[in-house]
Amino acid sequence: MRITLVAMPWHACDIPSLAISILHSRIQLTRPSDDVADYYGNLRWAEFLVSASEGVLTPQVYAGIAEDGFEHGLGDWVFSAALYDDPEFGYDELRDYAAERGVDIEAAVACRAYAAEFIEAAAEEILAGDPEVIGFTSTFMQNVATLAVARRIKRLRPECVLILGGANCDGAMGHALHRNHRFLDYVVRGEGELVLPQLLDHVERGKAPEDLPGVCWWDGDRSVCNPAPTRIVPPAAIPSPLFDDWERALEDSPVRGHVQPKLVLEGARGCWWGEKHQCTFCGLNGSFIQFRSKAPDVLWEELSTLVTKHRLLDVVMVDNIIDMNYLPGLLPLLRDQDWDLRIHYEVKSNLRPDQVEQLAAAGVAHIQPGIESLNSRVLRIMDKGVDGCQNVRILREAENNDVTVSWNYLYGFPGETDDDYGPVIEQLPALVHLQPPGAASRISLERFSPYFEDPGLGFPARVPARFYGYTYDLPVAELHDLAYMFDCADAGIEGEVVDRLHASIAGWAGGYPASSLVQREYGDGGLLIEDRRAGWPAADHLLTGREAQAYRLLERGRTTEYLAKALGHAGLDGFLGRLLDRGLIFRDDGRHVALATRNVPIRGALL
Amino acid sequence: MIELGSDPAGTVRALATLRDHAAAGAEVRWSGRVDPGLPIAALRHLPPPDTLQGCAPGELDDWRRIHGYGICYYRVGPGFLQIKDYRDPANRFQLTVDDPRLTEAFLRLLEPAPLAELTAVTRRAVRVLAESNLVLVWQGHAVTLPPRLRRWPVPCQSI
């Protein structure tokens, strides 16, 4: 069969779609006589915008909506006009919403003017390849552009079989997408590697997929939703992705000059922490949290082959958490190549200093450690399995190893109080030489998270996030099944303490580029700490003898009792108090952790 | 005082030293004198001097304005070099070089050399690289201008 796999906006323009690249490979392996092609509708949309707007709507504008628009559904709203053949659809509601919340919608409004014309062109371009089956993938804001083009294709060529899959189809969302959109022949809920080739077999033989787990299909006008798969896809069934079509599409595109292309790879699915203690707010693993990973040598083979083939040194690992077996099994292989890789990895924040060093040496220049908070009690509420001092330690070690850290300060957890924030806010000025959070944000209620699944945990009433209302012409009950994000009453802190947290973090971000707090070995076992932090008087602090020894012990978060025992000396309160006053340590939950670094990274400004 | 121009061998050596210090993120303070004809705009990725005699008005200001860590560097991959060059704001480009003649010449001239010491093949490659200001040729001596990136800045996406 001729099959086209489609990634629509707002998929990022600098990376291939891992979903269609893996499925392309999987179809080739399981159905070698099929003719498979990938269509990058996201690139075509970025090109279309530049051309139609005569250069005003640049790839940077595209990236702005793709990266920041999700919490307001802006990207989906852009295409809802095309889905419903109504240029005004949801416009007034969005305008009111934006005014209330101070959201800039100018770019989205400008893009929307071209959406219908683009959908028409994209449908024709996809059909020009004469596909018998079209598979769409949808994650985050790809839903409405995908629905719009699928609807148009069905009108132009009713016999073409349309299949939708991806993270947006997991659980109840998949059935809601299917039953409300008659033009979608099939929706695949859950992982696609095993079931998609089977579904293609059924399509080819004209057989209803009654026996295929997770598939939604039509029995006449009745949408049938098969039970979700009970079996996870084993790593052996996840082949190395095929990026050839993406490379060609990008090389031929004027967008190429505006982006830094990156490879996207997957070593593991699920979360080894979340299997036992799922973070209460996290829904990212969907309905399958069971952790599984490719063997380190298999991942090495994939990574090195793709880096060589596509001549790209930037790699985004999409794993929700690094497999700790990759530290001994994969990182040394990466380190031993003389390649200048820049790898992004999500990690757990309790990594030891030597492990951060290992990551940096292997080319992992960018980590996302899920820090979320610097207060141990709030971290316990979210079941993070780390404490505040460990989170500060990873920020310090990132600084020591020139590693970029992406993180956010989250608040709004049921059961937290102002007392969990006051002491942290007071100490934030001492952290100004460490990488600040990108933002302080109230947590969102996400489908699949413990907070969503168990209303007893603190969010009893919830409705689909407001943006679904101005994006989809569907009743609320249907949106309840289709939505990933939900609105609910605020929990946890509010008011003045929230304002103080935001103000303090803004000050942190402003002070970071010019701040350093560096410790150097001094004389016989002493430490000289040079304080050049914004907001602090320039000072050199000399610690000698037992004080220097104590400060070194505090590189790990330690209690006063531990320190007294290790040093054989009680009465450290005065010393620890002085360190706190000078902002040389951070204290939380009875532990103290040293803040001085051994290295100051080169601070860059985003170009 | 660094003399750029009058002593060709010394000039390419000085540029290589500045290049390597810049790549390490070290703070470099220097002053110099430049001969007319030496393409100052190709040096904007090197630390700007405190003073530079002999340059046209505005050239040093441009240098200071445009200079930043990582505006021009190369990375090594398996069988290729990736070069990013933002020295000219009007002509920013990224390049992947995998022709072994070009990569060999590029890497060879990290250590400055007189053209006369190079093979004919390397000299031809140098002509190509010099057209993009990736290699500077000055009165019979040549040096590769972009440094290898040795340290990622924070944030690493900034370059």
CSV table of C-alpha atoms in Angstrom, one decimal, chain A residues 256-257 259-261 304 307-308 311-314 338-342 363 365-366 398-399 402-406 435 512 599-607, chain B residues 22-26 69-71 73-82 84 86 92 94-98 148-159:
chain,number,residue,atom,x,y,z
A,256,ARG,CA,16.4,25.7,7.1
A,257,GLY,CA,18.3,28.9,7.5
A,259,VAL,CA,16.8,26.8,12.7
A,260,GLN,CA,19.5,24.7,14.3
A,261,PRO,CA,18.3,21.2,13.3
A,304,SER,CA,26.3,7.1,16.4
A,307,VAL,CA,24.8,11.4,14.0
A,308,THR,CA,27.1,10.1,11.2
A,311,ARG,CA,25.8,15.0,10.2
A,312,LEU,CA,24.1,16.6,13.2
A,313,LEU,CA,25.7,17.0,16.6
A,314,ASP,CA,22.6,18.3,18.5
A,338,ASP,CA,36.2,13.2,19.9
A,339,TRP,CA,32.8,14.6,18.9
A,340,ASP,CA,31.4,17.9,20.0
A,341,LEU,CA,27.9,16.7,20.8
A,342,ARG,CA,25.3,18.9,22.6
A,363,GLY,CA,28.3,16.0,25.7
A,365,ALA,CA,25.2,20.1,27.9
A,366,HIS,CA,21.6,20.6,28.8
A,398,ALA,CA,25.6,22.2,36.8
A,399,GLU,CA,27.5,25.5,37.3
A,402,ASP,CA,29.1,24.2,32.3
A,403,VAL,CA,25.7,22.4,32.1
A,404,THR,CA,22.6,24.3,31.3
A,405,VAL,CA,19.6,23.5,33.5
A,406,SER,CA,16.0,23.9,32.5
A,435,GLN,CA,20.8,29.1,37.2
A,512,TYR,CA,22.4,35.7,37.4
A,599,ASN,CA,33.7,27.2,38.1
A,600,VAL,CA,31.9,30.0,36.5
A,601,PRO,CA,30.3,29.2,33.2
A,602,ILE,CA,30.5,31.5,30.3
A,603,ARG,CA,27.2,33.2,30.4
A,604,GLY,CA,25.5,33.5,27.0
A,605,ALA,CA,22.6,35.6,25.9
A,606,LEU,CA,20.0,34.0,23.6
A,607,LEU,CA,20.7,35.3,20.0
B,22,ALA,CA,38.8,33.2,23.1
B,23,ALA,CA,37.8,29.6,22.8
B,24,ALA,CA,38.7,28.9,26.4
B,25,GLY,CA,36.5,31.7,27.5
B,26,ALA,CA,39.5,33.5,29.0
B,69,TYR,CA,31.4,34.2,22.9
B,70,GLY,CA,30.6,31.7,20.2
B,71,ILE,CA,29.9,34.0,17.3
B,73,TYR,CA,33.3,28.4,16.0
B,74,TYR,CA,33.5,24.9,14.7
B,75,ARG,CA,32.5,21.5,16.1
B,76,VAL,CA,33.9,18.1,15.2
B,77,GLY,CA,31.6,15.2,14.2
B,78,PRO,CA,32.3,11.8,12.7
B,79,GLY,CA,33.7,12.7,9.3
B,80,PHE,CA,32.6,16.3,9.2
B,81,LEU,CA,33.0,19.7,10.8
B,82,GLN,CA,30.1,21.9,11.7
B,84,LYS,CA,28.8,28.5,12.7
B,86,TYR,CA,27.9,35.0,12.9
B,92,ARG,CA,25.1,34.7,9.3
B,94,GLN,CA,26.0,27.5,9.4
B,95,LEU,CA,28.0,25.1,7.3
B,96,THR,CA,28.7,21.4,7.4
B,97,VAL,CA,32.1,20.5,5.8
B,98,ASP,CA,32.7,16.9,4.9
B,148,ARG,CA,37.0,24.7,18.2
B,149,LEU,CA,34.3,25.1,20.8
B,150,ARG,CA,35.6,23.7,24.1
B,151,ARG,CA,33.1,25.0,26.6
B,152,TRP,CA,29.3,25.4,26.2
B,153,PRO,CA,28.0,28.7,27.6
B,154,VAL,CA,25.0,28.8,29.8
B,155,PRO,CA,22.4,28.6,28.3
B,156,CYS,CA,24.0,26.3,25.8
B,157,GLN,CA,21.3,27.2,23.2
B,158,SER,CA,22.6,30.8,23.1
B,159,ILE,CA,25.2,30.0,20.4
